[in-house]
Short mmCIF file of C-alpha atoms in Angstrom, two decimals:
data_model
loop_
_atom_site.label_atom_id
_atom_site.label_comp_id
_atom_site.label_asym_id
_atom_site.label_seq_id
_atom_site.Cartn_x
_atom_site.Cartn_y
_atom_site.Cartn_z
CA ALA I 1 -82.24 122.06 -76.58
CA GLN I 2 -85.56 123.46 -77.74
CA SER I 3 -88.08 120.98 -79.06
CA VAL I 4 -91.72 120.67 -79.89
CA ALA I 5 -93.89 117.54 -79.84
CA GLN I 6 -97.20 117.05 -81.59
CA PRO I 7 -98.35 113.64 -80.35
CA GLU I 8 -101.11 113.14 -82.90
CA ASP I 9 -100.41 112.51 -86.57
CA GLN I 10 -104.10 113.03 -87.40
CA VAL I 11 -107.15 114.49 -85.74
CA ASN I 12 -110.60 113.82 -87.09
CA VAL I 13 -113.64 115.90 -86.09
CA ALA I 14 -117.11 116.49 -87.44
CA GLU I 15 -118.04 119.91 -88.70
CA GLY I 16 -119.47 122.05 -85.96
CA ASN I 17 -117.72 120.18 -83.19
CA PRO I 18 -114.88 121.67 -81.14
CA LEU I 19 -111.37 120.74 -82.15
CA THR I 20 -108.07 120.48 -80.28
CA VAL I 21 -104.64 119.91 -81.78
CA LYS I 22 -102.08 119.16 -79.15
CA CYS I 23 -98.59 120.55 -78.72
CA THR I 24 -96.04 120.28 -75.94
CA TYR I 25 -92.71 122.01 -75.84
CA SER I 26 -89.33 121.88 -74.17
CA VAL I 27 -87.35 125.07 -73.85
CA SER I 28 -84.82 126.72 -71.61
CA GLY I 29 -86.08 130.09 -70.60
CA ASN I 30 -89.29 131.73 -71.70
CA PRO I 31 -90.88 130.16 -74.79
CA TYR I 32 -91.91 131.96 -77.93
CA LEU I 33 -94.58 129.65 -79.33
CA PHE I 34 -96.35 129.71 -82.69
CA TRP I 35 -99.03 127.86 -84.63
CA TYR I 36 -98.99 127.70 -88.40
CA VAL I 37 -101.32 126.03 -90.92
CA GLN I 38 -100.30 124.55 -94.28
CA TYR I 39 -102.62 123.78 -97.16
CA PRO I 40 -101.49 121.34 -99.89
CA ASN I 41 -98.54 122.58 -101.95
CA ARG I 42 -98.52 125.89 -100.14
CA GLY I 43 -96.27 127.59 -97.62
CA LEU I 44 -97.18 128.10 -94.02
CA GLN I 45 -99.70 130.61 -92.82
CA PHE I 46 -99.31 132.17 -89.38
CA LEU I 47 -102.27 131.55 -87.03
CA LEU I 48 -101.20 132.84 -83.65
CA LYS I 49 -98.35 133.26 -81.22
CA TYR I 50 -97.62 133.33 -77.51
CA ILE I 51 -94.83 135.56 -76.30
CA THR I 52 -96.02 136.78 -72.93
CA GLY I 53 -99.21 137.92 -71.25
CA ASP I 54 -102.58 136.17 -71.24
CA ASN I 55 -102.42 132.42 -71.44
CA LEU I 56 -105.29 132.29 -73.90
CA VAL I 57 -104.21 133.60 -77.26
CA LYS I 58 -106.66 134.35 -80.03
CA GLY I 59 -105.61 134.13 -83.65
CA SER I 60 -106.80 133.99 -87.22
CA TYR I 61 -109.88 132.15 -88.53
CA GLY I 62 -111.38 131.70 -85.07
CA PHE I 63 -108.51 129.69 -83.69
CA GLU I 64 -107.13 130.11 -80.21
CA ALA I 65 -104.45 128.44 -78.13
CA GLU I 66 -103.91 128.04 -74.45
CA PHE I 67 -100.45 128.36 -72.98
CA ASN I 68 -99.99 126.12 -69.92
CA LYS I 69 -96.64 126.57 -68.30
CA SER I 70 -96.99 123.79 -65.74
CA GLN I 71 -97.89 121.25 -68.42
CA THR I 72 -95.54 122.84 -71.01
CA SER I 73 -98.36 122.73 -73.48
CA PHE I 74 -99.72 125.05 -76.15
CA HIS I 75 -102.80 123.29 -77.56
CA LEU I 76 -104.62 124.79 -80.53
CA LYS I 77 -108.40 124.99 -80.26
CA LYS I 78 -111.45 126.07 -82.12
CA PRO I 79 -115.01 126.00 -80.72
CA SER I 80 -116.66 124.94 -83.97
CA ALA I 81 -114.75 123.25 -86.79
CA LEU I 82 -115.30 123.95 -90.48
CA VAL I 83 -114.58 121.62 -93.36
CA SER I 84 -112.27 124.31 -94.71
CA ASP I 85 -110.13 123.97 -91.56
CA SER I 86 -108.88 120.66 -92.91
CA ALA I 87 -105.12 121.11 -93.34
CA LEU I 88 -101.76 120.36 -91.81
CA TYR I 89 -101.02 122.23 -88.55
CA PHE I 90 -97.61 122.89 -87.16
CA CYS I 91 -96.63 124.04 -83.71
CA ALA I 92 -93.27 125.79 -83.43
CA VAL I 93 -90.93 127.28 -80.88
CA ARG I 94 -88.31 129.90 -81.48
CA ASN I 95 -84.78 128.50 -81.11
CA GLN I 96 -82.38 129.61 -78.38
CA ALA I 97 -80.63 132.01 -80.68
CA GLY I 98 -83.97 133.69 -81.17
CA THR I 99 -83.80 133.26 -84.91
CA ALA I 100 -85.14 130.15 -86.59
CA LEU I 101 -88.23 128.20 -85.70
CA ILE I 102 -88.21 124.59 -84.58
CA PHE I 103 -91.26 122.81 -85.83
CA GLY I 104 -93.21 119.86 -84.56
CA LYS I 105 -93.84 117.02 -87.02
CA GLY I 106 -97.28 118.39 -87.85
CA THR I 107 -100.83 117.19 -87.28
CA THR I 108 -103.27 116.62 -90.11
CA LEU I 109 -106.72 117.91 -89.21
CA SER I 110 -109.61 116.40 -91.08
CA VAL I 111 -113.06 117.90 -90.63
CA SER I 112 -115.92 115.91 -92.06
CA SER I 113 -119.27 117.34 -93.13
CA GLY S 1 -100.09 141.26 -93.27
CA ALA S 2 -96.55 140.73 -94.37
CA VAL S 3 -96.08 139.06 -97.72
CA VAL S 4 -93.29 136.79 -98.89
CA SER S 5 -93.18 135.86 -102.55
CA GLN S 6 -91.37 132.71 -103.66
CA HIS S 7 -90.65 131.94 -107.28
CA PRO S 8 -90.93 129.65 -109.14
CA SER S 9 -93.69 127.58 -107.61
CA ARG S 10 -92.72 124.48 -109.53
CA VAL S 11 -89.64 123.33 -111.37
CA ILE S 12 -89.12 120.18 -113.38
CA CYS S 13 -85.66 119.67 -114.85
CA LYS S 14 -83.06 117.17 -115.84
CA SER S 15 -80.41 115.79 -113.53
CA GLY S 16 -77.29 117.93 -113.51
CA THR S 17 -79.13 121.19 -113.93
CA SER S 18 -78.71 124.05 -111.45
CA VAL S 19 -81.91 125.62 -110.22
CA LYS S 20 -82.35 129.03 -108.62
CA ILE S 21 -85.26 129.80 -106.31
CA GLU S 22 -86.05 133.37 -105.29
CA CYS S 23 -87.62 134.58 -102.10
CA ARG S 24 -88.76 138.20 -101.78
CA SER S 25 -90.27 140.10 -98.93
CA LEU S 26 -92.70 142.45 -100.56
CA ASP S 27 -93.69 144.88 -97.83
CA PHE S 28 -91.08 144.69 -95.08
CA GLN S 29 -87.36 144.51 -94.62
CA ALA S 30 -86.28 140.96 -94.02
CA THR S 31 -83.12 141.10 -91.98
CA THR S 32 -83.14 137.32 -91.76
CA MET S 33 -84.33 134.74 -94.24
CA PHE S 34 -84.62 131.05 -93.72
CA TRP S 35 -84.68 128.12 -96.15
CA TYR S 36 -86.51 124.94 -95.28
CA ARG S 37 -86.94 121.61 -96.99
CA GLN S 38 -90.05 119.54 -96.55
CA PHE S 39 -90.44 115.90 -97.50
CA PRO S 40 -93.90 114.42 -98.11
CA LYS S 41 -96.01 114.24 -94.97
CA GLN S 42 -93.12 115.43 -92.87
CA SER S 43 -92.18 118.52 -90.99
CA LEU S 44 -90.02 121.37 -92.20
CA MET S 45 -86.29 120.86 -91.93
CA LEU S 46 -84.29 124.05 -91.54
CA MET S 47 -81.50 124.11 -94.10
CA ALA S 48 -79.89 127.48 -93.49
CA THR S 49 -80.33 130.93 -92.05
CA SER S 50 -79.14 133.97 -93.91
CA ASN S 51 -78.71 137.54 -92.74
CA GLU S 52 -78.59 140.34 -95.22
CA GLY S 53 -75.05 141.02 -96.38
CA SER S 54 -73.41 138.09 -94.67
CA LYS S 55 -72.77 134.42 -95.36
CA ALA S 56 -75.51 131.96 -94.61
CA THR S 57 -75.35 129.66 -91.61
CA TYR S 58 -76.04 126.08 -92.64
CA GLU S 59 -77.53 123.42 -90.46
CA GLN S 60 -75.59 120.26 -89.78
CA GLY S 61 -75.71 117.86 -92.70
CA VAL S 62 -76.61 120.48 -95.33
CA GLU S 63 -73.99 120.84 -98.02
CA LYS S 64 -73.20 124.50 -98.49
CA ASP S 65 -71.61 123.91 -101.89
CA LYS S 66 -74.72 122.10 -103.01
CA PHE S 67 -77.23 124.62 -101.74
CA LEU S 68 -75.90 128.09 -102.41
CA ILE S 69 -77.65 130.90 -100.57
CA ASN S 70 -77.35 134.56 -101.31
CA HIS S 71 -79.03 137.32 -99.33
CA ALA S 72 -77.82 140.42 -101.07
CA SER S 73 -80.56 142.81 -100.01
CA LEU S 74 -83.18 143.25 -97.34
CA THR S 75 -85.87 142.01 -99.69
CA LEU S 76 -84.29 139.19 -101.65
CA SER S 77 -82.69 135.87 -100.90
CA THR S 78 -81.91 133.15 -103.41
CA LEU S 79 -81.31 129.43 -103.04
CA THR S 80 -79.44 127.74 -105.88
CA VAL S 81 -79.45 123.97 -105.99
CA THR S 82 -76.34 123.16 -107.92
CA SER S 83 -76.04 120.13 -110.19
CA ALA S 84 -79.37 118.84 -108.95
CA HIS S 85 -80.02 115.11 -108.74
CA PRO S 86 -83.25 113.17 -108.18
CA GLU S 87 -82.56 112.94 -104.43
CA ASP S 88 -82.76 116.76 -104.31
CA SER S 89 -86.40 116.58 -105.36
CA SER S 90 -88.42 118.12 -102.59
CA PHE S 91 -90.57 121.03 -101.50
CA TYR S 92 -88.45 124.04 -100.62
CA ILE S 93 -89.92 126.85 -98.55
CA CYS S 94 -88.45 130.19 -97.60
CA SER S 95 -89.43 132.44 -94.76
CA ALA S 96 -88.45 135.90 -93.67
CA SER S 97 -88.47 137.88 -90.47
CA GLY S 98 -87.67 141.41 -89.42
CA ARG S 99 -85.50 142.56 -86.56
CA GLN S 100 -87.82 141.67 -83.72
CA THR S 101 -87.49 138.06 -82.61
CA ASN S 102 -90.92 137.99 -81.05
CA GLN S 103 -92.61 138.51 -84.40
CA PRO S 104 -93.70 135.55 -86.56
CA GLN S 105 -91.82 134.46 -89.61
CA HIS S 106 -93.67 134.92 -92.86
CA PHE S 107 -93.51 132.10 -95.37
CA GLY S 108 -93.45 131.89 -99.11
CA ASP S 109 -95.72 129.46 -100.89
CA GLY S 110 -92.92 127.03 -101.57
CA THR S 111 -91.21 125.56 -104.64
CA ARG S 112 -91.84 122.03 -105.75
CA LEU S 113 -88.58 120.83 -107.30
CA SER S 114 -88.65 117.65 -109.36
CA ILE S 115 -85.41 116.36 -110.83
CA LEU S 116 -85.79 113.74 -113.55
#
């Protein structure tokens, strides 16, 4: 069965420092991986995806993610964090049917000024 | 980018009331729409998947008679919470996708449902 794990409930970084939000996955076959961000009382906003190709994927708002097949990881990164990046981040994998998304439990990112 | 509109954003009503939530794809044809439920500080739980013109597929443990889903067109899906009770209070989010499975789903802004 497809699954996604986000091992950290919360990540705290200072503004201007690099950030990493971790995600590991378990799939049969090739993974379709996604990162979404959620602000309070809002839906999810798409950040980036990995389908195939380059392992380093660049997305919205300066975020990027590195697909590592051997470690089955898809960590979200940003070179310099902003206070406005503070939000709830979800990693997701497409299910086997290729329809719905299976989400990790989410990681709260807190960027302090 | 693709836009999904969800309405209403917030509903407060008495126990026993039925509540309808609408999800519209504004600038693309949504062949598939999804309904999720999110509890505070938790992840999204998929409730059901609906394809235009056919019956929704419900996830295990989700009562189909309680949560009625209609996907009558390529731009509109509705979720009706029938005879809502306080335990149905939650944040409900819809999402939509087109025909290509390698494209991201696009999410509505969610509906905060509070049953008194």
